[in-house]
Amino acid sequence: AQSVSQHNHHVILSEAASLELGCNYSYGGTVNLFWYVQYPGQHLQLLLKYFSGDPLVKGIKGFEAEFIKSKFSFNLRKPSVQWSDTAEYFCAVNAYGQNFVFGPGTRLSVLP
Amino acid sequence: EAGVTQSPTHLIKTRGQQVTLRCSPISGHTSVYWYQQALGLGLQFLLWYDEGEERNRGNFPPRFSGRQFPNYSSELNVNALELEDSALYLCASSLTRDTGELFFGEGSRLTVL
């Protein structure tokens, strides 16, 4: 069965700091990978996704993620966070014909 | 284009009661997923329906059940409610079972007293 782990439960940063949120998954086959964001009081939205090709994918709002197959990782990065990035971030994996599995989430608090 | 819609948005029930939550996927989407988001527990997978069939279910007791209708809308039923069922229940849809991303609704907030 697939599983997803996220390295940090809660991350606190000051504005303009760089962000990296870790995500690892366990599944031996080909997977699709996603990062979703849930802003306070809003529904989950897709930040970015990886299906195939260039392992460095760019998403909305300046976020990017790198798929490292050998490490089963899909870490999310942003060079300079803003207060408006305060949210909960979920990594998710989906294999062909399988349901989506989400990580436990990382709460990001950005201090102005 | 309308997104995923869920109803009701909020509801309060007492222990032992039953509840039905409803979800309408994005037009043209055939796959519907249900997740439970309890405080501090992330998204726990409940059920996955595609083309009217249950494709998979998560590690929840049988009192959690659901179905998908011919128009691809779905409902989630929870019988014999317990206090720990209090959570946000999220529905998501995807175009097909093998493509792309999930689109989420706003959720149904269930409080069990």
XYZ file of C-alpha atoms in Angstrom:
225
model
C 0.000 0.000 0.000
C 1.100 3.514 -0.663
C 1.943 5.867 2.167
C 3.129 9.451 2.342
C 5.129 11.104 5.083
C 5.839 14.762 5.580
C 8.866 15.755 7.578
C 7.499 18.672 9.527
C 4.264 19.106 11.405
C 4.576 22.868 11.856
C 7.048 25.259 10.273
C 7.394 28.878 11.345
C 9.254 31.326 9.119
C 9.690 35.040 8.776
C 8.711 36.759 5.564
C 11.374 36.508 2.829
C 12.822 33.327 4.307
C 13.264 30.332 2.048
C 10.984 27.346 2.406
C 11.487 23.651 1.903
C 8.867 21.140 2.962
C 9.815 17.508 2.828
C 7.671 14.726 1.411
C 8.502 11.053 1.029
C 6.326 8.290 -0.291
C 6.486 4.553 -0.288
C 5.461 2.788 -3.477
C 7.609 0.795 -5.828
C 5.923 1.643 -9.081
C 5.209 4.699 -11.158
C 3.397 7.442 -9.321
C 1.901 10.840 -9.880
C 2.808 13.377 -7.221
C 0.996 16.447 -5.991
C 1.180 19.288 -3.537
C -2.071 20.783 -2.328
C -2.549 23.854 -0.175
C -5.357 24.712 2.195
C -5.490 28.403 3.115
C -7.370 29.242 6.305
C -11.094 28.843 5.715
C -10.672 27.769 2.112
C -10.869 24.491 0.268
C -7.887 22.466 -0.857
C -6.255 23.737 -4.029
C -3.618 22.239 -6.263
C -0.216 23.912 -6.041
C 1.629 21.729 -8.506
C 1.805 18.223 -9.905
C 4.289 15.824 -11.408
C 3.318 13.125 -13.866
C 6.458 12.588 -15.923
C 9.288 14.438 -17.628
C 11.344 17.186 -16.034
C 11.593 16.300 -12.333
C 11.616 19.973 -11.404
C 8.067 21.252 -11.629
C 6.822 24.763 -11.154
C 3.477 25.603 -9.690
C 1.421 28.601 -8.793
C 2.521 31.463 -6.549
C 6.251 30.827 -7.056
C 6.287 27.306 -5.641
C 8.312 24.516 -7.162
C 9.001 20.893 -6.303
C 11.649 18.396 -7.241
C 10.984 14.712 -7.764
C 13.959 12.562 -6.789
C 13.029 9.020 -7.731
C 15.973 7.388 -5.963
C 14.944 9.004 -2.702
C 11.180 8.595 -3.176
C 10.937 12.294 -2.411
C 8.973 15.246 -3.733
C 10.018 18.261 -1.701
C 8.279 21.602 -2.039
C 10.303 24.814 -2.201
C 9.832 28.543 -2.403
C 12.758 30.977 -2.371
C 11.000 33.744 -0.447
C 7.781 33.220 1.487
C 5.119 35.816 2.113
C 2.652 36.212 4.944
C -0.070 35.103 2.519
C 1.616 31.684 2.221
C 0.415 30.846 5.715
C -1.560 27.661 5.155
C -1.494 23.910 5.492
C 0.356 21.999 2.812
C -0.368 18.420 1.826
C 1.720 16.117 -0.292
C -0.193 13.408 -2.167
C 0.619 10.406 -4.316
C -1.446 8.486 -6.796
C -0.459 5.373 -8.678
C -2.195 4.149 -11.804
C -5.601 2.787 -10.917
C -5.099 3.515 -7.235
C -6.716 6.059 -4.979
C -4.963 9.233 -3.910
C -3.070 9.049 -0.626
C -2.294 12.203 1.298
C 0.407 12.963 3.802
C -0.487 14.263 7.270
C 0.111 17.876 6.251
C 2.544 20.588 7.290
C 1.248 23.782 8.822
C 3.234 26.811 7.665
C 3.076 30.011 9.654
C 4.774 33.044 8.108
C 5.442 35.907 10.473
C 5.169 39.414 9.015
C -17.935 26.070 -14.735
C -19.189 24.998 -11.330
C -16.747 23.296 -9.020
C -17.372 20.390 -6.704
C -20.373 21.168 -4.543
C -21.183 19.594 -1.214
C -24.207 19.769 1.037
C -24.930 20.509 3.751
C -22.051 22.796 4.667
C -22.577 22.438 8.397
C -24.618 20.088 10.505
C -24.947 19.054 14.104
C -26.038 15.598 15.148
C -26.149 13.625 18.351
C -24.537 10.292 19.100
C -26.313 7.348 17.552
C -27.959 9.352 14.776
C -27.389 8.872 11.094
C -26.203 11.405 8.535
C -26.108 11.658 4.752
C -23.693 13.973 2.990
C -23.966 14.806 -0.680
C -21.496 15.673 -3.376
C -21.834 16.819 -6.965
C -18.635 16.486 -8.983
C -17.477 18.838 -11.670
C -19.446 18.261 -14.842
C -17.844 15.453 -16.847
C -15.901 14.019 -13.932
C -16.644 10.365 -13.260
C -14.511 9.691 -10.205
C -15.481 10.817 -6.704
C -13.426 10.527 -3.546
C -14.410 11.052 0.079
C -11.979 12.065 2.790
C -12.343 12.766 6.485
C -10.332 15.670 7.856
C -10.400 15.567 11.623
C -8.508 18.127 13.645
C -4.783 17.445 13.456
C -5.191 14.181 11.545
C -4.766 15.262 7.942
C -6.892 13.728 5.203
C -8.002 10.185 5.877
C -9.231 8.321 2.810
C -12.770 7.026 3.143
C -14.174 5.907 -0.193
C -13.542 6.095 -3.919
C -16.230 5.716 -6.554
C -15.731 5.595 -10.265
C -18.330 4.999 -12.972
C -20.850 4.026 -10.325
C -18.674 1.378 -8.701
C -16.874 1.419 -5.384
C -13.179 1.118 -6.291
C -11.612 1.241 -2.875
C -12.382 2.042 0.718
C -10.182 3.208 3.530
C -9.730 1.807 6.990
C -13.088 2.881 8.381
C -15.828 0.767 9.966
C -18.758 -0.461 7.863
C -21.053 2.189 9.331
C -19.364 4.498 6.824
C -20.854 3.764 3.435
C -21.819 5.518 0.263
C -22.799 5.259 -3.316
C -22.448 6.949 -6.652
C -25.420 7.678 -8.816
C -25.706 7.405 -12.619
C -25.120 11.165 -12.912
C -21.848 10.622 -10.954
C -23.006 12.513 -7.886
C -22.339 10.722 -4.660
C -23.494 10.460 -1.105
C -21.735 9.419 2.055
C -23.742 7.815 4.841
C -22.581 7.478 8.399
C -24.687 5.400 10.771
C -24.600 5.227 14.555
C -22.639 8.451 14.868
C -19.896 8.641 17.460
C -18.258 11.706 18.959
C -15.034 11.022 17.054
C -16.897 11.287 13.761
C -16.851 15.048 14.224
C -14.784 16.277 11.295
C -14.774 18.017 7.955
C -15.857 15.604 5.244
C -14.327 16.437 1.912
C -15.441 15.307 -1.490
C -13.179 15.511 -4.511
C -13.619 14.596 -8.140
C -11.324 13.784 -11.023
C -11.956 13.526 -14.726
C -11.440 9.770 -14.806
C -9.935 7.275 -12.431
C -6.578 7.399 -14.179
C -6.149 11.062 -14.962
C -4.842 14.013 -13.243
C -5.666 15.832 -10.204
C -8.378 15.991 -7.616
C -10.663 18.983 -7.339
C -12.048 19.491 -3.874
C -15.293 20.836 -2.563
C -15.625 23.104 0.444
C -16.557 20.218 2.673
C -19.337 19.352 5.100
C -18.551 20.161 8.702
C -20.136 17.543 10.971
C -20.339 18.035 14.706
C -21.500 15.133 16.838
C -22.667 15.975 20.337
